Short mmCIF file of C-alpha atoms in Angstrom, two decimals:
data_model
loop_
_atom_site.label_atom_id
_atom_site.label_comp_id
_atom_site.label_asym_id
_atom_site.label_seq_id
_atom_site.Cartn_x
_atom_site.Cartn_y
_atom_site.Cartn_z
CA MET A 1 -8.91 43.95 6.02
CA ASN A 2 -4.95 43.36 5.74
CA ILE A 3 -2.85 41.99 3.20
CA ARG A 4 -3.22 38.12 4.49
CA ASP A 5 -6.73 38.31 3.48
CA LEU A 6 -6.73 39.36 0.48
CA GLU A 7 -4.07 36.62 -0.19
CA LEU A 8 -6.40 34.31 1.23
CA ILE A 9 -9.53 35.06 -0.84
CA ASP A 10 -7.30 34.66 -4.01
CA ARG A 11 -5.92 31.47 -3.22
CA LEU A 12 -9.66 30.16 -2.43
CA ALA A 13 -10.81 31.76 -5.61
CA ALA A 14 -7.74 30.30 -7.70
CA GLU A 15 -8.47 27.24 -6.07
CA TYR A 16 -12.16 27.11 -6.87
CA VAL A 17 -11.83 28.27 -10.42
CA VAL A 18 -8.65 25.85 -10.84
CA GLY A 19 -10.99 23.39 -9.75
CA THR A 20 -9.62 21.43 -6.75
CA MET A 21 -12.21 22.54 -4.24
CA SER A 22 -14.23 19.67 -2.28
CA SER A 23 -17.95 19.36 -2.98
CA ARG A 24 -18.57 20.65 0.37
CA ALA A 25 -15.89 23.39 -0.27
CA ARG A 26 -16.90 24.20 -3.68
CA ARG A 27 -20.74 24.90 -2.28
CA ARG A 28 -19.49 26.96 0.74
CA PHE A 29 -17.41 29.01 -1.58
CA ALA A 30 -20.21 29.71 -4.13
CA ALA A 31 -22.49 30.68 -1.16
CA LEU A 32 -20.66 32.95 0.24
CA MET A 33 -19.39 34.60 -3.37
CA ARG A 34 -22.80 35.67 -4.17
CA ASP A 35 -22.56 38.03 -1.25
CA ASP A 36 -19.35 39.01 -1.54
CA LEU A 37 -18.11 41.19 -4.54
CA ARG A 38 -14.90 40.89 -3.62
CA LEU A 39 -14.81 36.76 -3.94
CA ARG A 40 -16.34 37.45 -7.72
CA ARG A 41 -14.10 39.73 -8.75
CA ALA A 42 -11.50 37.68 -7.58
CA VAL A 43 -13.50 34.53 -9.34
CA HIS A 44 -13.71 36.22 -12.73
CA ASP A 45 -10.16 37.39 -12.47
CA TRP A 46 -8.87 34.10 -12.02
CA GLU A 47 -11.32 32.53 -14.61
CA HIS A 48 -10.21 35.64 -17.44
CA ARG A 49 -6.18 34.05 -16.44
CA LEU A 50 -7.17 30.63 -16.99
CA ALA A 51 -9.27 30.73 -19.72
CA GLY A 52 -7.22 30.34 -22.38
CA LEU A 53 -6.22 26.70 -21.37
CA ASN A 54 -9.35 25.78 -23.06
CA ALA A 55 -8.08 27.23 -26.68
CA GLY A 56 -5.63 24.51 -27.16
CA GLN A 57 -7.85 21.74 -26.58
CA GLU A 58 -9.58 19.54 -29.36
CA LEU A 59 -13.02 20.68 -30.49
CA MET A 60 -15.69 18.08 -29.88
CA MET A 61 -19.38 18.14 -31.66
CA PRO A 62 -22.25 17.10 -29.55
CA PRO A 63 -25.00 15.33 -31.45
CA ALA A 64 -27.66 17.36 -33.11
CA SER A 65 -30.05 16.37 -30.95
CA SER A 66 -28.48 18.14 -27.77
CA TRP A 67 -29.85 21.71 -29.70
CA HIS A 68 -32.91 20.11 -30.12
CA ALA A 69 -33.42 19.47 -26.52
CA ILE A 70 -32.40 23.35 -25.44
CA GLU A 71 -34.51 24.66 -27.83
CA ALA A 72 -37.28 22.36 -26.10
CA ALA A 73 -36.51 23.86 -22.84
CA ILE A 74 -36.24 27.12 -23.73
CA ASP A 75 -39.69 26.69 -25.64
CA ALA A 76 -40.82 25.61 -22.60
CA PHE A 77 -39.02 28.42 -20.08
CA GLU A 78 -40.37 30.67 -22.53
CA GLY A 79 -43.96 29.53 -22.77
CA ASN A 80 -44.13 28.93 -26.38
CA PRO A 81 -46.03 25.38 -28.01
CA VAL A 82 -43.86 22.96 -28.59
CA THR A 83 -44.31 22.15 -31.94
CA SER A 84 -42.20 18.68 -32.58
CA PRO A 85 -42.97 15.44 -30.23
CA GLN A 86 -39.02 14.65 -30.83
CA VAL A 87 -37.71 17.31 -29.10
CA ALA A 88 -37.47 16.47 -25.84
CA SER A 89 -35.20 14.88 -22.78
CA ARG A 90 -34.33 11.13 -23.25
CA TRP A 91 -34.95 11.32 -19.66
CA LEU A 92 -38.95 11.29 -19.64
CA LYS A 93 -41.43 9.24 -21.32
CA SER A 94 -43.33 12.35 -22.98
CA ALA A 95 -41.72 15.13 -24.66
CA LEU A 96 -44.77 17.12 -24.68
CA ALA A 97 -45.17 16.39 -20.91
CA ALA A 98 -41.99 17.76 -19.77
CA SER A 99 -42.46 21.02 -21.83
CA LEU A 100 -46.06 21.38 -20.54
CA ALA A 101 -44.83 21.09 -17.19
CA LEU A 102 -41.78 22.98 -17.25
CA ILE A 103 -44.54 26.03 -18.21
CA VAL A 104 -46.66 25.26 -15.63
CA ALA A 105 -44.18 24.86 -13.56
CA VAL A 106 -43.10 28.81 -14.58
CA ALA A 107 -47.12 29.52 -13.92
CA ALA A 108 -47.12 28.14 -10.57
CA LEU A 109 -43.81 29.70 -9.28
CA LEU A 110 -45.80 32.76 -9.88
CA TYR A 111 -48.98 31.65 -9.08
CA PHE A 112 -48.14 30.03 -5.44
CA PRO A 113 -45.52 33.27 -4.25
CA GLU A 114 -44.63 32.54 -0.63
CA ARG A 115 -43.58 35.47 1.48
CA GLY A 116 -39.71 35.83 0.87
CA ASP A 117 -38.98 33.92 -2.23
CA ARG A 118 -37.88 37.31 -3.83
CA PHE A 119 -34.99 37.07 -1.58
CA ASP A 120 -34.55 33.27 -1.51
CA ALA A 121 -35.21 32.33 -5.21
CA PRO A 122 -34.82 28.41 -5.50
CA VAL A 123 -31.95 27.21 -8.01
CA TYR A 124 -33.21 24.31 -9.31
CA THR A 125 -36.96 23.36 -10.14
CA SER A 126 -39.06 20.70 -11.83
CA ALA A 127 -42.61 20.25 -12.53
CA LEU A 128 -43.24 16.61 -11.82
CA ALA A 129 -46.22 15.46 -14.67
CA GLY A 130 -48.06 12.13 -14.83
CA SER A 131 -48.48 10.68 -17.82
CA ASP A 132 -50.98 12.99 -19.07
CA GLY A 133 -48.69 15.53 -19.19
CA ALA A 134 -50.68 17.14 -16.09
CA VAL A 135 -48.26 18.85 -13.45
CA THR A 136 -49.14 17.20 -9.88
CA PHE A 137 -45.93 18.83 -8.07
CA VAL A 138 -43.47 21.46 -8.11
CA VAL A 139 -40.32 20.94 -6.85
CA ASP A 140 -37.77 23.83 -5.37
CA ALA A 141 -34.46 23.31 -4.11
CA PHE A 142 -32.85 26.41 -2.11
CA ASP A 143 -28.59 26.11 -2.81
CA ASP A 144 -27.47 27.63 0.58
CA SER A 145 -29.91 26.22 2.56
CA SER A 146 -30.29 21.89 1.41
CA THR A 147 -34.16 22.87 1.85
CA VAL A 148 -36.32 21.50 -1.04
CA ARG A 149 -40.04 22.87 -1.37
CA ILE A 150 -42.81 20.09 -2.61
CA ARG A 151 -45.73 22.10 -3.50
CA ASP A 152 -48.77 19.54 -4.35
CA LEU A 153 -50.84 20.83 -7.48
CA ASN A 154 -53.96 19.76 -5.98
CA VAL A 155 -53.35 15.37 -6.53
CA SER A 156 -55.33 12.65 -5.28
CA PRO A 157 -53.78 11.13 -2.09
CA PRO A 158 -51.49 7.61 -2.97
CA GLY A 159 -54.24 5.75 -1.27
CA ASP A 160 -54.97 4.18 2.26
CA GLY A 161 -51.70 3.35 4.12
CA LEU A 162 -49.66 4.42 0.88
CA ILE A 163 -47.46 7.63 0.85
CA TYR A 164 -45.59 9.25 -2.38
CA GLN A 165 -41.92 9.53 -1.82
CA LEU A 166 -39.40 11.74 -4.03
CA TRP A 167 -36.29 10.59 -5.36
CA ALA A 168 -33.22 12.22 -7.60
CA VAL A 169 -32.32 10.41 -10.88
CA PRO A 170 -28.71 10.46 -11.63
CA PRO A 171 -27.80 10.83 -14.97
CA GLY A 172 -25.71 7.75 -16.54
CA GLY A 173 -29.00 5.21 -15.30
CA ALA A 174 -27.11 5.08 -11.51
CA ALA A 175 -29.32 4.08 -8.99
CA PRO A 176 -32.14 7.01 -7.42
CA GLN A 177 -31.75 8.08 -4.07
CA SER A 178 -34.95 8.85 -2.15
CA LEU A 179 -35.24 12.59 -1.11
CA GLY A 180 -37.55 12.09 1.50
CA LEU A 181 -41.51 11.30 2.18
CA LEU A 182 -44.53 13.64 1.10
CA GLY A 183 -46.75 15.20 3.83
CA ASP A 184 -50.37 15.71 3.32
CA GLY A 185 -50.34 19.28 3.53
CA GLN A 186 -50.07 21.55 0.23
CA VAL A 187 -46.63 22.36 0.64
CA SER A 188 -44.04 20.03 1.76
CA ARG A 189 -40.42 20.73 3.24
CA LEU A 190 -37.59 18.28 2.92
CA GLU A 191 -34.13 19.02 5.17
CA LEU A 192 -31.39 17.13 3.08
CA SER A 193 -28.47 15.20 4.43
CA GLU A 194 -25.11 16.15 2.57
CA SER A 195 -25.32 13.46 0.21
CA GLN A 196 -29.01 13.89 -0.82
CA TYR A 197 -28.20 17.40 -1.20
CA ASP A 198 -25.47 16.19 -4.10
CA ALA A 199 -27.60 13.28 -5.56
CA LEU A 200 -30.28 16.54 -5.92
CA ILE A 201 -27.76 18.83 -7.81
CA ASN A 202 -26.70 15.62 -9.90
CA ALA A 203 -30.05 14.49 -11.15
CA THR A 204 -31.24 15.20 -14.15
CA VAL A 205 -34.70 14.05 -13.33
CA LEU A 206 -37.32 14.17 -10.25
CA ALA A 207 -39.59 11.24 -9.80
CA ILE A 208 -42.40 10.12 -6.97
CA SER A 209 -42.99 6.74 -6.34
CA ILE A 210 -46.06 5.37 -4.45
CA GLU A 211 -44.93 3.33 -1.43
CA PRO A 212 -46.13 1.75 1.49
CA ALA A 213 -46.65 4.06 4.78
CA GLY A 214 -43.19 4.95 6.26
CA GLY A 215 -41.42 4.73 2.73
CA SER A 216 -39.67 2.30 0.65
CA PRO A 217 -38.34 -0.68 2.72
CA THR A 218 -35.81 -1.34 0.13
CA GLY A 219 -33.76 2.06 -0.40
CA ALA A 220 -35.14 2.06 -4.14
CA PRO A 221 -38.88 2.97 -5.58
CA THR A 222 -40.60 -0.54 -5.20
CA GLY A 223 -44.03 1.05 -5.80
CA PRO A 224 -45.30 2.58 -9.58
CA ILE A 225 -43.66 5.70 -10.30
CA PRO A 226 -46.86 8.02 -11.26
CA PHE A 227 -44.94 11.42 -11.97
CA SER A 228 -41.51 13.01 -13.02
CA GLY A 229 -40.12 15.97 -14.42
CA SER A 230 -36.48 17.35 -15.72
CA LEU A 231 -34.38 19.11 -13.07
CA VAL A 232 -33.91 22.56 -14.50
CA GLY A 233 -31.36 24.84 -12.79
CA SER A 234 -32.45 28.54 -12.65
CA MET B 1 -24.25 38.04 -43.07
CA SER B 2 -24.12 38.94 -39.72
CA GLU B 3 -22.73 35.80 -38.39
CA ASN B 4 -19.83 36.05 -39.86
CA ILE B 5 -19.19 39.87 -38.29
CA ASP B 6 -20.94 39.39 -35.25
CA THR B 7 -18.63 39.07 -32.52
CA MET B 8 -20.14 36.61 -29.85
CA GLU B 9 -20.25 39.81 -26.80
CA MET B 10 -22.64 41.02 -29.57
CA LEU B 11 -24.64 38.09 -29.97
CA LEU B 12 -24.46 37.51 -26.17
CA ALA B 13 -26.59 41.03 -25.81
CA ARG B 14 -29.18 40.08 -28.55
CA VAL B 15 -29.71 36.87 -26.35
CA ALA B 16 -30.13 39.02 -23.54
CA GLU B 17 -32.76 40.75 -25.45
CA GLY B 18 -34.65 36.96 -25.94
CA ASP B 19 -32.82 36.70 -29.90
CA ARG B 20 -33.44 33.52 -30.70
CA LEU B 21 -31.50 33.58 -34.02
CA ALA B 22 -28.59 35.22 -32.16
CA PHE B 23 -28.59 32.66 -29.50
CA ARG B 24 -28.75 29.62 -32.23
CA HIS B 25 -25.41 31.60 -33.97
CA LEU B 26 -23.70 31.67 -30.61
CA TYR B 27 -24.62 28.27 -29.65
CA ASP B 28 -23.24 27.18 -33.04
CA ARG B 29 -19.92 29.27 -33.08
CA SER B 30 -19.27 28.18 -29.27
CA VAL B 31 -20.65 24.47 -28.93
CA ASN B 32 -17.76 22.31 -29.94
CA VAL B 33 -15.72 24.28 -27.10
CA VAL B 34 -17.92 24.02 -24.37
CA PHE B 35 -18.67 20.47 -25.20
CA ALA B 36 -14.89 19.60 -25.32
CA VAL B 37 -14.84 21.47 -22.00
CA LEU B 38 -17.57 18.99 -20.61
CA LEU B 39 -16.41 16.08 -21.96
CA LYS B 40 -13.18 16.47 -20.62
CA ILE B 41 -14.13 16.51 -16.84
CA LEU B 42 -17.35 14.49 -17.42
CA VAL B 43 -15.51 11.84 -19.40
CA ARG B 44 -18.96 10.08 -20.40
CA ARG B 45 -21.18 11.63 -23.28
CA ASP B 46 -24.37 10.92 -22.04
CA ILE B 47 -23.24 12.83 -18.57
CA ALA B 48 -22.13 15.56 -20.75
CA GLU B 49 -24.79 16.13 -23.19
CA ASP B 50 -27.01 16.60 -20.06
CA ALA B 51 -24.92 18.75 -18.51
CA LEU B 52 -24.43 20.60 -22.30
CA GLN B 53 -28.30 21.21 -22.17
CA ASP B 54 -28.36 22.73 -18.26
CA VAL B 55 -25.46 24.73 -19.85
CA TYR B 56 -27.16 26.34 -22.63
CA VAL B 57 -30.53 26.53 -21.03
CA ARG B 58 -28.61 28.63 -17.95
CA VAL B 59 -27.01 30.96 -20.48
CA TRP B 60 -30.33 31.76 -21.96
CA LYS B 61 -31.63 32.70 -18.72
CA ARG B 62 -28.31 34.06 -17.52
CA ALA B 63 -27.26 36.20 -20.92
CA ALA B 64 -28.19 39.92 -19.14
CA SER B 65 -26.01 39.23 -16.31
CA TYR B 66 -23.19 38.88 -18.41
CA ARG B 67 -20.75 42.19 -18.44
CA THR B 68 -17.59 42.52 -20.84
CA SER B 69 -15.95 43.42 -17.72
CA ARG B 70 -15.84 39.82 -17.30
CA GLY B 71 -13.68 38.71 -20.03
CA ASN B 72 -14.57 37.95 -23.61
CA ALA B 73 -18.23 35.89 -23.90
CA LEU B 74 -16.03 32.55 -24.47
CA THR B 75 -14.39 32.86 -21.33
CA TRP B 76 -17.85 33.33 -19.68
CA LEU B 77 -19.84 30.31 -21.28
CA THR B 78 -16.36 28.18 -20.69
CA SER B 79 -16.65 29.04 -16.92
CA VAL B 80 -20.52 28.11 -17.07
CA ALA B 81 -19.73 25.09 -18.31
CA ARG B 82 -16.30 24.12 -16.11
CA HIS B 83 -18.86 25.01 -12.65
CA ARG B 84 -21.46 23.32 -13.94
CA ALA B 85 -19.07 20.27 -14.88
CA LEU B 86 -17.27 20.53 -11.59
CA ASP B 87 -20.46 20.89 -9.56
CA ILE B 88 -21.19 17.01 -11.06
CA ARG B 89 -18.08 15.70 -11.00
CA ARG B 90 -16.97 16.52 -7.35
CA SER B 91 -20.22 15.60 -5.83
CA SER B 92 -20.96 12.21 -7.86
CA TRP B 93 -17.94 10.67 -8.65
CA ARG B 94 -15.95 8.59 -6.85
CA GLU B 95 -12.21 8.56 -8.53
CA THR B 96 -11.93 4.98 -9.40
CA ALA B 97 -14.87 5.32 -11.75
CA LEU B 98 -12.97 7.10 -14.08
CA PRO B 99 -11.65 5.72 -17.21
CA ASP B 100 -8.42 6.40 -17.40
CA ASP B 101 -7.91 6.39 -20.90
CA PHE B 102 -10.16 8.81 -22.02
CA THR B 103 -9.11 9.44 -25.99
CA THR B 104 -12.69 10.19 -27.64
CA THR B 105 -12.50 12.68 -30.02
CA ILE B 106 -14.10 13.49 -32.92
CA SER B 107 -11.93 16.22 -34.58
CA GLU B 108 -8.47 16.97 -35.11
CA LEU B 109 -8.96 20.30 -34.89
CA SER B 110 -8.15 22.39 -31.76
CA ALA B 111 -9.66 25.88 -30.69
CA ASP B 112 -6.40 27.55 -31.94
CA ASP B 113 -7.17 25.91 -35.49
CA ASP B 114 -10.09 27.57 -36.03
CA PRO B 115 -9.36 31.33 -37.12
CA MET B 116 -12.65 32.52 -35.51
CA LEU B 117 -12.24 30.94 -32.39
CA ALA B 118 -8.44 32.12 -31.99
CA ALA B 119 -9.90 35.16 -33.00
CA GLU B 120 -12.13 35.07 -29.94
CA TRP B 121 -9.41 33.81 -27.31
CA GLY B 122 -7.24 36.40 -28.95
CA ASP B 123 -3.72 37.68 -26.91
CA GLN B 124 -5.50 35.32 -24.08
CA SER B 125 -4.10 31.95 -24.78
CA ARG B 126 -0.80 33.52 -26.24
CA ARG B 127 -0.02 35.12 -23.10
CA LEU B 128 -1.38 32.22 -20.93
CA LYS B 129 0.83 29.93 -23.23
CA ALA B 130 3.87 31.99 -22.96
CA CYS B 131 3.27 31.96 -18.78
CA LEU B 132 3.10 28.73 -18.64
CA ASP B 133 6.22 28.07 -20.61
CA GLY B 134 8.13 29.71 -17.79
CA LEU B 135 6.89 27.44 -14.74
CA SER B 136 8.37 24.02 -14.05
CA SER B 137 6.95 21.30 -15.93
CA ASP B 138 5.28 19.66 -12.80
CA GLN B 139 3.45 22.73 -12.04
CA SER B 140 2.41 23.63 -15.52
CA GLY B 141 1.35 19.92 -15.94
CA SER B 142 -0.79 19.50 -12.70
CA ILE B 143 -2.53 22.94 -13.05
CA GLN B 144 -3.73 21.49 -16.50
CA LEU B 145 -4.85 18.30 -15.23
CA ALA B 146 -6.59 19.97 -13.18
CA TYR B 147 -8.20 22.52 -14.91
CA LEU B 148 -8.73 20.52 -17.94
CA ARG B 149 -9.57 17.05 -16.77
CA GLY B 150 -10.99 18.08 -13.47
CA TYR B 151 -9.02 16.39 -12.11
CA SER B 152 -8.74 16.78 -7.82
CA HIS B 153 -5.55 16.94 -5.99
CA SER B 154 -5.43 13.17 -5.28
CA GLU B 155 -6.10 12.55 -8.59
CA VAL B 156 -3.33 14.70 -10.32
CA ALA B 157 -1.46 13.12 -7.35
CA ALA B 158 -1.90 9.19 -8.86
CA SER B 159 -1.78 10.48 -12.83
CA VAL B 160 1.70 12.14 -11.99
CA GLY B 161 2.80 9.62 -9.24
CA ALA B 162 4.12 12.02 -6.71
CA PRO B 163 2.67 12.83 -3.01
CA ILE B 164 -1.04 14.99 -2.44
CA GLY B 165 1.34 18.00 -0.65
CA THR B 166 3.93 18.01 -3.62
CA VAL B 167 1.15 18.33 -5.98
CA LYS B 168 -1.30 21.21 -3.93
CA SER B 169 2.44 22.89 -3.77
CA TRP B 170 3.15 22.92 -7.60
CA ILE B 171 -0.37 23.76 -8.49
CA ARG B 172 -0.05 26.89 -5.86
CA ARG B 173 3.03 27.81 -6.52
CA GLY B 174 2.38 27.47 -10.31
CA LEU B 175 -0.61 30.21 -10.03
CA SER B 176 1.14 32.26 -8.04
CA ALA B 177 3.57 32.39 -10.96
CA LEU B 178 1.03 32.49 -13.91
CA LYS B 179 -0.72 35.54 -11.91
CA ARG B 180 2.70 37.61 -11.79
CA CYS B 181 3.46 36.28 -14.92
CA LEU B 182 0.42 37.80 -16.64
CA SER B 183 0.21 41.11 -14.97
CA GLU B 184 3.66 42.11 -16.47
#
């Protein structure tokens, strides 16, 4: 490695930390960083150099509900019983369903180990539950391959001539984006386009609708949405 | 009791062992900085609140990966927050959708005015400020718009009314000068 390489690493790390990289460049850089200690060190150095910029900013308090939502998510992650129904993310109709869904998601991850998962851990997970709180699908997203894996926990088929379709629901009430159609098997894999992957990593909720075979004709969910779940970064 | 004594690094070490009380203390001590970081970049409160939840869940899960060699705990927390906010902003946003009159604050205090937070930042922010003062106002201003607001090169260019190539050059040269100054 010569001095020009070192300079390039330092410059890219600075751009990554300052935040001026495009979405695509950020993702590529983050993927490279995972396997390269020099990049990680360069990034940490720049984070340390620039963090003091935050010191002069106004302080802002979030609503108290933010703590409750965090606590509920951690309760669910740790497998603790949820004691209060008001602690949920507002994205889900049922707080209990969401929390149970996460508990079962963790259980499901243990229950359905797949060869190679230890080296290719999902970066986002969502356990989709029905209105009764029972988890129906576990969706895992993998950061560097733009692949989504959907595991069907013995869900009834959607009906003759119908199909399940997976949607990424962005925050702020914007329109859901389709991530694809689910296959018949117990495990489906979807290869996402760049725009679909962007939609996924920015979603707060994943949802599954029932659509005619071939998928929604309009680009938006047209049928019932029996299953949904929070998307949790791992 | 220990809330007044423990540093954030000590709290984070206890969080890594699954200590929920330490996590609550860490949250209370840091959340007004972390939320400010998110809100500045994401602008919309609803999106910033969702991102906040994601950030602290990550902190809970990843506390064991924090090393003091990565700087102080507040640096680590704000870095987790900034990267999450930037990922959201870069991926989902169209620049035209951004309001340009973002002034929502509910506190007139800055982190500098909070003695405990000022102690957390310590020399880090004082030295950085001194080095920023040594840059041209164009360099310093562009770096701060990018870092604090999450502006892309083109957003900074539009904001300051300069060509994008000029802005790239200001930021790049400004960062080089900052690095030199901070290493002195």
